[in-house]
Amino acid sequence: MSEKIRIESEQALQVGIAALTKAGVPDAGARMQMDLLLEAELRGRASHGLLRLPRVIERIRNGVANPVTEGTSRWRGDALLQVDGQQGLGPVVAWAALEKISVRAKTTGLAAAAISNNNHLGMLALYAERVAREGQVLIALTTSEALVHPWGGREAMIGTNPVAVGVPATPDPFVLDMATSLISMGQVHDYANRGQALQPGWALDAKGDPTIDAGAAKDGAIAPFGGAKGYALGLAFEILVGALTASALGRDVTGTLDSTKLCNKGDVFIVIEPESDAMTQSVTDYLNMLRSSVPAVAERPVVVPGDRALLQRDASLKGGVLIAPEVWQRIRDLADPAGNELGSSLLH
Amino acid sequence: MSEKIRIESEQALQVGIAALTKAGVPDAGARMQMDLLLEAELRGRASHGLLRLPRVIERIRNGVANPVTEGTSRWRGDALLQVDGQQGLGPVVAWAALEKISVRAKTTGLAAAAISNNNHLGMLALYAERVAREGQVLIALTTSEALVHPWGGREAMIGTNPVAVGVPATPDPFVLDMATSLISMGQVHDYANRGQALQPGWALDAKGDPTIDAGAAKDGAIAPFGGAKGYALGLAFEILVGALTASALGRDVTGTLDSTKLCNKGDVFIVIEPESDAMTQSVTDYLNMLRSSVPAVAERPVVVPGDRALLQRDASLKGGVLIAPEVWQRIRDLADPAGNELGSSLLH
């Protein structure tokens, strides 16, 4: 892969929106989808960034993503919204659901959305951050295709099942966003591309034997984070989301990594009202106490989750985002009709 | 410590109830408290077992636990119950709250309890198991005194903050119950008593330096599980519970390990209705697929969280529970007026 190039974020946004619009996404939806991809890019999370845009568009072309719907929903109870995403774009369906449950939680105290038939949500951190900036707590869960092996097992049977938690604090909310896998399959591919060895314990090969060969790990499984506990947690999220959304489980999950299959994983959002606004200050004070506590290594201060991402975002807004030139070329081709032919050939 | 003795579980239950009754706990509350302790003992979780009964009684005697209240509550919204535990016994306050939100969730779809001023809940697994047996999903969180150091830090600033998740399955529900610390402070004390060295990475000493000396670790801090991710998760639970319950945070938390201070941590329960009863079968099928998947080591099948605990429970119900003779003697003394003097002297 060639060296990355620096693109001004507003330019990336406009080109991405143009590409989505060409694929039939209405302007508002195109902005929501690009917002998720660009905000990931701004925070240095390239795996959830512009790299994913061509697949979003391929999925629309292949009829497994619907560019115009925000899904349908009904209240299964006063506080529980059941959403059929109808194969809409992940962020479009997600924001529509979040809007409804955030309003509802103001009277019910908490409200949740159980979403099925929705495409990839993108970086969960953004949902957590925005809900928390508005003064509410968010817990977000989503599942994925089976990539993680059970602790003591040999086969990929569990999704990477990330969790996000947003809690109001000042000046910025606390935002946790982490997969329950030790590494991502994207990292495995990066290591393979660079011909670099994995760390022992990170992955298994196709036979289920431990491997440090990234190429072999691509057809195998990645480890849960934190050993038996991380396995237990990722599994708990898989079936919790399954039970609430009636989504597919384990190896039956499709459509989060490919361009041709319907996406049948589930998403769960829970929005909760804090006890009082006063708690925002208590949480802030506590987080600041952590940041200023004595570090193990003098020059490496204790970090609170989300801090680094926001620093990176500030830097990217000033200096632009770093994008692989092939990715940028693809997106420009998708945005510019004259380049459609090249764009398509690169997509397959 | 002397070799453990085997006690028939019904006898342990009756003696424990008698001890609590003598301390002023009404019969129903005494059963609830003993139920939690005994069920932990039956499942081989001695750290949450009868060992804790003398402290429960000491806390009542010292006026920091109220033997008769189940707390007061009000609906902060239709789906969010705010509970002031009024220093009641942990399980008594918890079951009263769970009863209310389980009923409410049947109409609202989900409901939560945010509990403050409550004593130690005991083993969270039991709550998750019972709610899930009745067909609902439970997420349970509770905080504790600061024992865990931040990743890259030197001081204990975060609770061991366990999480439990219960999901309906047959014949037994899925039950996750785990602390977000790598080990428990109880294990550190066990290692110290046996003069055994800790594993590297498990703990820090009072100065914040890594140590394998269990004695030194008692005054230090234990590690989060799963490195930076486990730290982030435990911290997210600390402030999420804090924000919802207005409980104390970090080093301000007291009363979960001592016998003299008011307990100011928080507890959060979220009860959710599954999408349909059909999902119970899907979850069961998936869990069975995991259990029968190829294990890393032929003679060690893949285990689903909660399985071992229920096997151990069956064995304990037949063969009795293993209790340290000193603990058993203390509890008998607390139950038997004639032994009160000995009981008291052992308590201090």
Tab-separated table of N, CA, C and O in Angstrom, chain A residues 18-103:
chain	number	residue	atom	x	y	z
A	18	ALA	N	-21.002	13.396	-2.313
A	18	ALA	CA	-21.281	13.318	-3.751
A	18	ALA	C	-21.340	11.861	-4.206
A	18	ALA	O	-22.216	11.472	-4.982
A	19	ALA	N	-20.424	11.041	-3.706
A	19	ALA	CA	-20.393	9.625	-4.087
A	19	ALA	C	-21.668	8.919	-3.632
A	19	ALA	O	-22.260	8.115	-4.367
A	20	LEU	N	-22.102	9.210	-2.420
A	20	LEU	CA	-23.325	8.585	-1.891
A	20	LEU	C	-24.554	9.074	-2.648
A	20	LEU	O	-25.476	8.302	-2.930
A	21	THR	N	-24.569	10.373	-2.946
A	21	THR	CA	-25.697	10.939	-3.683
A	21	THR	C	-25.814	10.265	-5.053
A	21	THR	O	-26.916	9.891	-5.471
A	22	LYS	N	-24.680	10.065	-5.705
A	22	LYS	CA	-24.675	9.377	-7.005
A	22	LYS	C	-25.253	7.964	-6.884
A	22	LYS	O	-25.826	7.432	-7.834
A	23	ALA	N	-25.081	7.370	-5.707
A	23	ALA	CA	-25.566	6.001	-5.502
A	23	ALA	C	-27.036	5.975	-5.077
A	23	ALA	O	-27.581	4.918	-4.776
A	24	GLY	N	-27.655	7.167	-5.039
A	24	GLY	CA	-29.082	7.210	-4.747
A	24	GLY	C	-29.441	7.534	-3.308
A	24	GLY	O	-30.602	7.410	-2.906
A	25	VAL	N	-28.452	7.964	-2.519
A	25	VAL	CA	-28.749	8.297	-1.120
A	25	VAL	C	-29.202	9.765	-1.057
A	25	VAL	O	-28.504	10.643	-1.566
A	26	PRO	N	-30.347	10.043	-0.445
A	26	PRO	CA	-30.777	11.438	-0.296
A	26	PRO	C	-29.739	12.226	0.511
A	26	PRO	O	-28.988	11.646	1.293
A	27	ASP	N	-29.749	13.529	0.335
A	27	ASP	CA	-28.710	14.369	0.936
A	27	ASP	C	-28.554	14.159	2.451
A	27	ASP	O	-27.442	14.000	2.954
A	28	ALA	N	-29.669	14.148	3.166
A	28	ALA	CA	-29.588	14.032	4.636
A	28	ALA	C	-28.933	12.708	5.026
A	28	ALA	O	-28.083	12.654	5.933
A	29	GLY	N	-29.314	11.625	4.351
A	29	GLY	CA	-28.731	10.313	4.647
A	29	GLY	C	-27.262	10.258	4.280
A	29	GLY	O	-26.449	9.655	4.999
A	30	ALA	N	-26.912	10.889	3.168
A	30	ALA	CA	-25.513	10.902	2.742
A	30	ALA	C	-24.647	11.612	3.785
A	30	ALA	O	-23.551	11.171	4.115
A	31	ARG	N	-25.194	12.712	4.326
A	31	ARG	CA	-24.466	13.433	5.375
A	31	ARG	C	-24.284	12.575	6.624
A	31	ARG	O	-23.218	12.550	7.243
A	32	MET	N	-25.343	11.867	7.022
A	32	MET	CA	-25.251	11.013	8.218
A	32	MET	C	-24.223	9.904	8.027
A	32	MET	O	-23.435	9.608	8.913
A	33	GLN	N	-24.247	9.267	6.847
A	33	GLN	CA	-23.301	8.174	6.587
A	33	GLN	C	-21.873	8.702	6.551
A	33	GLN	O	-20.968	8.137	7.171
A	34	MET	N	-21.668	9.827	5.853
A	34	MET	CA	-20.320	10.384	5.736
A	34	MET	C	-19.814	10.906	7.081
A	34	MET	O	-18.629	10.824	7.385
A	35	ASP	N	-20.723	11.440	7.864
A	35	ASP	CA	-20.398	11.944	9.192
A	35	ASP	C	-19.731	10.844	10.015
A	35	ASP	O	-18.685	11.040	10.639
A	36	LEU	N	-20.342	9.657	10.004
A	36	LEU	CA	-19.784	8.533	10.768
A	36	LEU	C	-18.403	8.161	10.257
A	36	LEU	O	-17.466	7.967	11.036
A	37	LEU	N	-18.272	8.071	8.922
A	37	LEU	CA	-16.991	7.648	8.341
A	37	LEU	C	-15.918	8.708	8.577
A	37	LEU	O	-14.787	8.403	8.951
A	38	LEU	N	-16.294	9.970	8.381
A	38	LEU	CA	-15.307	11.040	8.516
A	38	LEU	C	-14.904	11.243	9.977
A	38	LEU	O	-13.722	11.452	10.273
A	39	GLU	N	-15.870	11.172	10.878
A	39	GLU	CA	-15.520	11.362	12.295
A	39	GLU	C	-14.570	10.255	12.767
A	39	GLU	O	-13.705	10.490	13.608
A	40	ALA	N	-14.741	9.033	12.240
A	40	ALA	CA	-13.799	7.956	12.578
A	40	ALA	C	-12.415	8.310	12.036
A	40	ALA	O	-11.400	8.187	12.733
A	41	GLU	N	-12.389	8.780	10.802
A	41	GLU	CA	-11.125	9.168	10.168
A	41	GLU	C	-10.455	10.292	10.967
A	41	GLU	O	-9.255	10.244	11.235
A	42	LEU	N	-11.237	11.284	11.373
A	42	LEU	CA	-10.700	12.419	12.138
A	42	LEU	C	-10.077	11.964	13.455
A	42	LEU	O	-9.100	12.537	13.937
A	43	ARG	N	-10.659	10.912	14.051
A	43	ARG	CA	-10.169	10.415	15.341
A	43	ARG	C	-9.050	9.383	15.186
A	43	ARG	O	-8.651	8.765	16.162
A	44	GLY	N	-8.599	9.165	13.938
A	44	GLY	CA	-7.520	8.201	13.746
A	44	GLY	C	-7.987	6.758	13.719
A	44	GLY	O	-7.189	5.838	13.880
A	45	ARG	N	-9.295	6.539	13.550
A	45	ARG	CA	-9.826	5.166	13.474
A	45	ARG	C	-10.079	4.814	12.006
A	45	ARG	O	-11.238	4.665	11.579
A	46	ALA	N	-8.985	4.684	11.230
A	46	ALA	CA	-9.102	4.481	9.786
A	46	ALA	C	-9.917	3.238	9.446
A	46	ALA	O	-10.586	3.191	8.408
A	47	SER	N	-9.901	2.233	10.323
A	47	SER	CA	-10.640	0.990	10.053
A	47	SER	C	-12.141	1.251	9.932
A	47	SER	O	-12.871	0.482	9.325
A	48	HIS	N	-12.623	2.342	10.547
A	48	HIS	CA	-14.032	2.704	10.467
A	48	HIS	C	-14.245	3.961	9.633
A	48	HIS	O	-15.282	4.594	9.704
A	49	GLY	N	-13.224	4.275	8.828
A	49	GLY	CA	-13.241	5.523	8.084
A	49	GLY	C	-13.644	5.379	6.623
A	49	GLY	O	-14.442	4.503	6.266
A	50	LEU	N	-13.071	6.226	5.794
A	50	LEU	CA	-13.467	6.339	4.386
A	50	LEU	C	-13.264	5.042	3.604
A	50	LEU	O	-13.938	4.804	2.601
A	51	LEU	N	-12.312	4.236	4.080
A	51	LEU	CA	-12.089	2.893	3.549
A	51	LEU	C	-13.384	2.130	3.345
A	51	LEU	O	-13.505	1.305	2.439
A	52	ARG	N	-14.371	2.393	4.196
A	52	ARG	CA	-15.618	1.632	4.152
A	52	ARG	C	-16.634	2.189	3.151
A	52	ARG	O	-17.632	1.536	2.869
A	53	LEU	N	-16.395	3.380	2.656
A	53	LEU	CA	-17.393	4.004	1.779
A	53	LEU	C	-17.658	3.198	0.507
A	53	LEU	O	-18.830	2.987	0.142
A	54	PRO	N	-16.599	2.737	-0.207
A	54	PRO	CA	-16.887	1.951	-1.427
A	54	PRO	C	-17.785	0.741	-1.143
A	54	PRO	O	-18.674	0.429	-1.946
A	55	ARG	N	-17.595	0.069	0.015
A	55	ARG	CA	-18.438	-1.092	0.301
A	55	ARG	C	-19.887	-0.680	0.567
A	55	ARG	O	-20.828	-1.372	0.166
A	56	VAL	N	-20.073	0.448	1.232
A	56	VAL	CA	-21.431	0.946	1.460
A	56	VAL	C	-22.137	1.114	0.114
A	56	VAL	O	-23.296	0.706	-0.069
A	57	ILE	N	-21.422	1.682	-0.836
A	57	ILE	CA	-22.008	1.941	-2.163
A	57	ILE	C	-22.206	0.643	-2.950
A	57	ILE	O	-23.243	0.450	-3.589
A	58	GLU	N	-21.240	-0.258	-2.847
A	58	GLU	CA	-21.407	-1.582	-3.469
A	58	GLU	C	-22.649	-2.279	-2.929
A	58	GLU	O	-23.388	-2.929	-3.673
A	59	ARG	N	-22.847	-2.187	-1.640
A	59	ARG	CA	-24.004	-2.850	-1.020
A	59	ARG	C	-25.326	-2.246	-1.539
A	59	ARG	O	-26.298	-2.964	-1.737
A	60	ILE	N	-25.328	-0.946	-1.742
A	60	ILE	CA	-26.520	-0.315	-2.342
A	60	ILE	C	-26.728	-0.860	-3.754
A	60	ILE	O	-27.826	-1.292	-4.106
A	61	ARG	N	-25.664	-0.878	-4.547
A	61	ARG	CA	-25.765	-1.365	-5.927
A	61	ARG	C	-26.210	-2.815	-5.985
A	61	ARG	O	-26.923	-3.228	-6.908
A	62	ASN	N	-25.754	-3.599	-5.001
A	62	ASN	CA	-26.098	-5.027	-4.986
A	62	ASN	C	-27.465	-5.302	-4.363
A	62	ASN	O	-27.868	-6.455	-4.213
A	63	GLY	N	-28.137	-4.254	-3.955
A	63	GLY	CA	-29.488	-4.415	-3.431
A	63	GLY	C	-29.554	-4.942	-2.000
A	63	GLY	O	-30.625	-5.330	-1.535
A	64	VAL	N	-28.428	-4.953	-1.284
A	64	VAL	CA	-28.470	-5.406	0.111
A	64	VAL	C	-28.415	-4.229	1.091
A	64	VAL	O	-28.421	-4.430	2.311
A	65	ALA	N	-28.377	-3.020	0.562
A	65	ALA	CA	-28.546	-1.831	1.408
A	65	ALA	C	-29.538	-0.912	0.690
A	65	ALA	O	-29.439	-0.706	-0.522
A	66	ASN	N	-30.485	-0.417	1.449
A	66	ASN	CA	-31.523	0.458	0.905
A	66	ASN	C	-31.133	1.911	1.192
A	66	ASN	O	-31.055	2.317	2.350
A	67	PRO	N	-30.899	2.720	0.125
A	67	PRO	CA	-30.358	4.067	0.343
A	67	PRO	C	-31.368	5.081	0.889
A	67	PRO	O	-30.967	6.151	1.331
A	68	VAL	N	-32.653	4.737	0.856
A	68	VAL	CA	-33.637	5.784	1.180
A	68	VAL	C	-34.409	5.577	2.496
A	68	VAL	O	-35.031	6.508	2.984
A	69	THR	N	-34.372	4.387	3.082
A	69	THR	CA	-35.224	4.140	4.251
A	69	THR	C	-34.527	4.467	5.571
A	69	THR	O	-33.296	4.407	5.655
A	70	GLU	N	-35.299	4.837	6.573
A	70	GLU	CA	-34.741	4.889	7.927
A	70	GLU	C	-35.357	3.773	8.761
A	70	GLU	O	-35.275	3.771	9.976
A	71	GLY	N	-35.996	2.798	8.093
A	71	GLY	CA	-36.595	1.661	8.792
A	71	GLY	C	-37.974	1.991	9.315
A	71	GLY	O	-38.464	3.116	9.186
A	72	THR	N	-38.603	0.977	9.899
A	72	THR	CA	-39.901	1.197	10.535
A	72	THR	C	-39.754	0.808	11.992
A	72	THR	O	-38.884	0.011	12.350
A	73	SER	N	-40.588	1.381	12.836
A	73	SER	CA	-40.462	1.051	14.250
A	73	SER	C	-41.813	1.041	14.937
A	73	SER	O	-42.780	1.633	14.446
A	74	ARG	N	-41.862	0.297	16.044
A	74	ARG	CA	-43.059	0.325	16.876
A	74	ARG	C	-42.603	0.177	18.324
A	74	ARG	O	-41.582	-0.441	18.615
A	75	TRP	N	-43.360	0.771	19.233
A	75	TRP	CA	-43.040	0.668	20.659
A	75	TRP	C	-43.545	-0.679	21.176
A	75	TRP	O	-44.743	-0.893	21.241
A	76	ARG	N	-42.591	-1.546	21.532
A	76	ARG	CA	-42.980	-2.861	22.067
A	76	ARG	C	-43.493	-2.679	23.494
A	76	ARG	O	-44.191	-3.524	24.022
A	77	GLY	N	-43.107	-1.625	24.108
A	77	GLY	CA	-43.584	-1.167	25.419
A	77	GLY	C	-43.302	0.318	25.434
A	77	GLY	O	-42.683	0.828	24.501
A	78	ASP	N	-43.720	1.013	26.498
A	78	ASP	CA	-43.534	2.474	26.511
A	78	ASP	C	-42.077	2.891	26.404
A	78	ASP	O	-41.788	4.032	26.025
A	79	ALA	N	-41.168	1.994	26.773
A	79	ALA	CA	-39.756	2.378	26.814
A	79	ALA	C	-38.889	1.558	25.864
A	79	ALA	O	-37.678	1.723	25.844
A	80	LEU	N	-39.502	0.669	25.091
A	80	LEU	CA	-38.706	-0.221	24.232
A	80	LEU	C	-39.169	-0.139	22.779
A	80	LEU	O	-40.271	-0.586	22.438
A	81	LEU	N	-38.303	0.442	21.962
A	81	LEU	CA	-38.616	0.634	20.549
A	81	LEU	C	-38.043	-0.520	19.741
A	81	LEU	O	-36.844	-0.781	19.781
A	82	GLN	N	-38.924	-1.209	19.031
A	82	GLN	CA	-38.456	-2.279	18.152
A	82	GLN	C	-38.335	-1.712	16.751
A	82	GLN	O	-39.300	-1.177	16.212
A	83	VAL	N	-37.139	-1.821	16.177
A	83	VAL	CA	-36.870	-1.199	14.885
A	83	VAL	C	-36.529	-2.277	13.855
A	83	VAL	O	-35.659	-3.112	14.083
A	84	ASP	N	-37.241	-2.227	12.750
A	84	ASP	CA	-36.858	-3.031	11.591
A	84	ASP	C	-36.135	-2.091	10.635
A	84	ASP	O	-36.751	-1.224	10.023
A	85	GLY	N	-34.846	-2.253	10.529
A	85	GLY	CA	-34.041	-1.321	9.735
A	85	GLY	C	-34.305	-1.404	8.246
A	85	GLY	O	-33.889	-0.518	7.503
A	86	GLN	N	-34.976	-2.463	7.822
A	86	GLN	CA	-35.319	-2.648	6.401
A	86	GLN	C	-34.110	-2.448	5.491
A	86	GLN	O	-34.239	-1.909	4.399
A	87	GLN	N	-32.958	-2.856	6.008
A	87	GLN	CA	-31.690	-2.799	5.248
A	87	GLN	C	-31.267	-1.380	4.893
A	87	GLN	O	-30.547	-1.159	3.906
A	88	GLY	N	-31.716	-0.424	5.712
A	88	GLY	CA	-31.269	0.959	5.500
A	88	GLY	C	-29.793	1.111	5.842
A	88	GLY	O	-29.139	0.174	6.324
A	89	LEU	N	-29.263	2.298	5.588
A	89	LEU	CA	-27.875	2.576	5.960
A	89	LEU	C	-27.770	2.639	7.484
A	89	LEU	O	-28.598	3.263	8.148
A	90	GLY	N	-26.744	2.002	8.042
A	90	GLY	CA	-26.592	1.882	9.490
A	90	GLY	C	-26.832	3.169	10.258
A	90	GLY	O	-27.705	3.223	11.143
A	91	PRO	N	-26.097	4.250	9.950
A	91	PRO	CA	-26.260	5.489	10.723
A	91	PRO	C	-27.639	6.135	10.539
A	91	PRO	O	-28.139	6.772	11.464
A	92	VAL	N	-28.233	5.971	9.365
A	92	VAL	CA	-29.538	6.587	9.104
A	92	VAL	C	-30.601	5.947	10.007
A	92	VAL	O	-31.387	6.634	10.666
A	93	VAL	N	-30.591	4.623	10.037
A	93	VAL	CA	-31.540	3.902	10.898
A	93	VAL	C	-31.236	4.178	12.372
A	93	VAL	O	-32.137	4.406	13.182
A	94	ALA	N	-29.955	4.192	12.715
A	94	ALA	CA	-29.550	4.360	14.114
A	94	ALA	C	-29.950	5.730	14.661
A	94	ALA	O	-30.507	5.835	15.757
A	95	TRP	N	-29.666	6.793	13.900
A	95	TRP	CA	-29.995	8.137	14.406
A	95	TRP	C	-31.505	8.335	14.541
A	95	TRP	O	-31.972	8.992	15.476
A	96	ALA	N	-32.265	7.763	13.600
A	96	ALA	CA	-33.726	7.887	13.697
A	96	ALA	C	-34.216	7.213	14.983
A	96	ALA	O	-35.078	7.746	15.695
A	97	ALA	N	-33.652	6.048	15.304
A	97	ALA	CA	-34.046	5.340	16.524
A	97	ALA	C	-33.588	6.092	17.769
A	97	ALA	O	-34.338	6.239	18.740
A	98	LEU	N	-32.351	6.584	17.722
A	98	LEU	CA	-31.814	7.292	18.889
A	98	LEU	C	-32.609	8.554	19.199
A	98	LEU	O	-32.843	8.882	20.367
A	99	GLU	N	-33.014	9.249	18.145
A	99	GLU	CA	-33.820	10.461	18.318
A	99	GLU	C	-35.098	10.116	19.102
A	99	GLU	O	-35.454	10.794	20.075
A	100	LYS	N	-35.767	9.022	18.690
A	100	LYS	CA	-37.019	8.638	19.348
A	100	LYS	C	-36.802	8.230	20.809
A	100	LYS	O	-37.546	8.631	21.691
A	101	ILE	N	-35.772	7.422	21.069
A	101	ILE	CA	-35.621	6.937	22.456
A	101	ILE	C	-35.023	8.008	23.372
A	101	ILE	O	-35.286	8.011	24.569
A	102	SER	N	-34.247	8.942	22.798
A	102	SER	CA	-33.725	10.025	23.641
A	102	SER	C	-34.853	10.913	24.144
A	102	SER	O	-34.867	11.309	25.316
A	103	VAL	N	-35.793	11.198	23.258
A	103	VAL	CA	-36.963	11.993	23.662
A	103	VAL	C	-37.791	11.199	24.677
A	103	VAL	O	-38.160	11.709	25.732
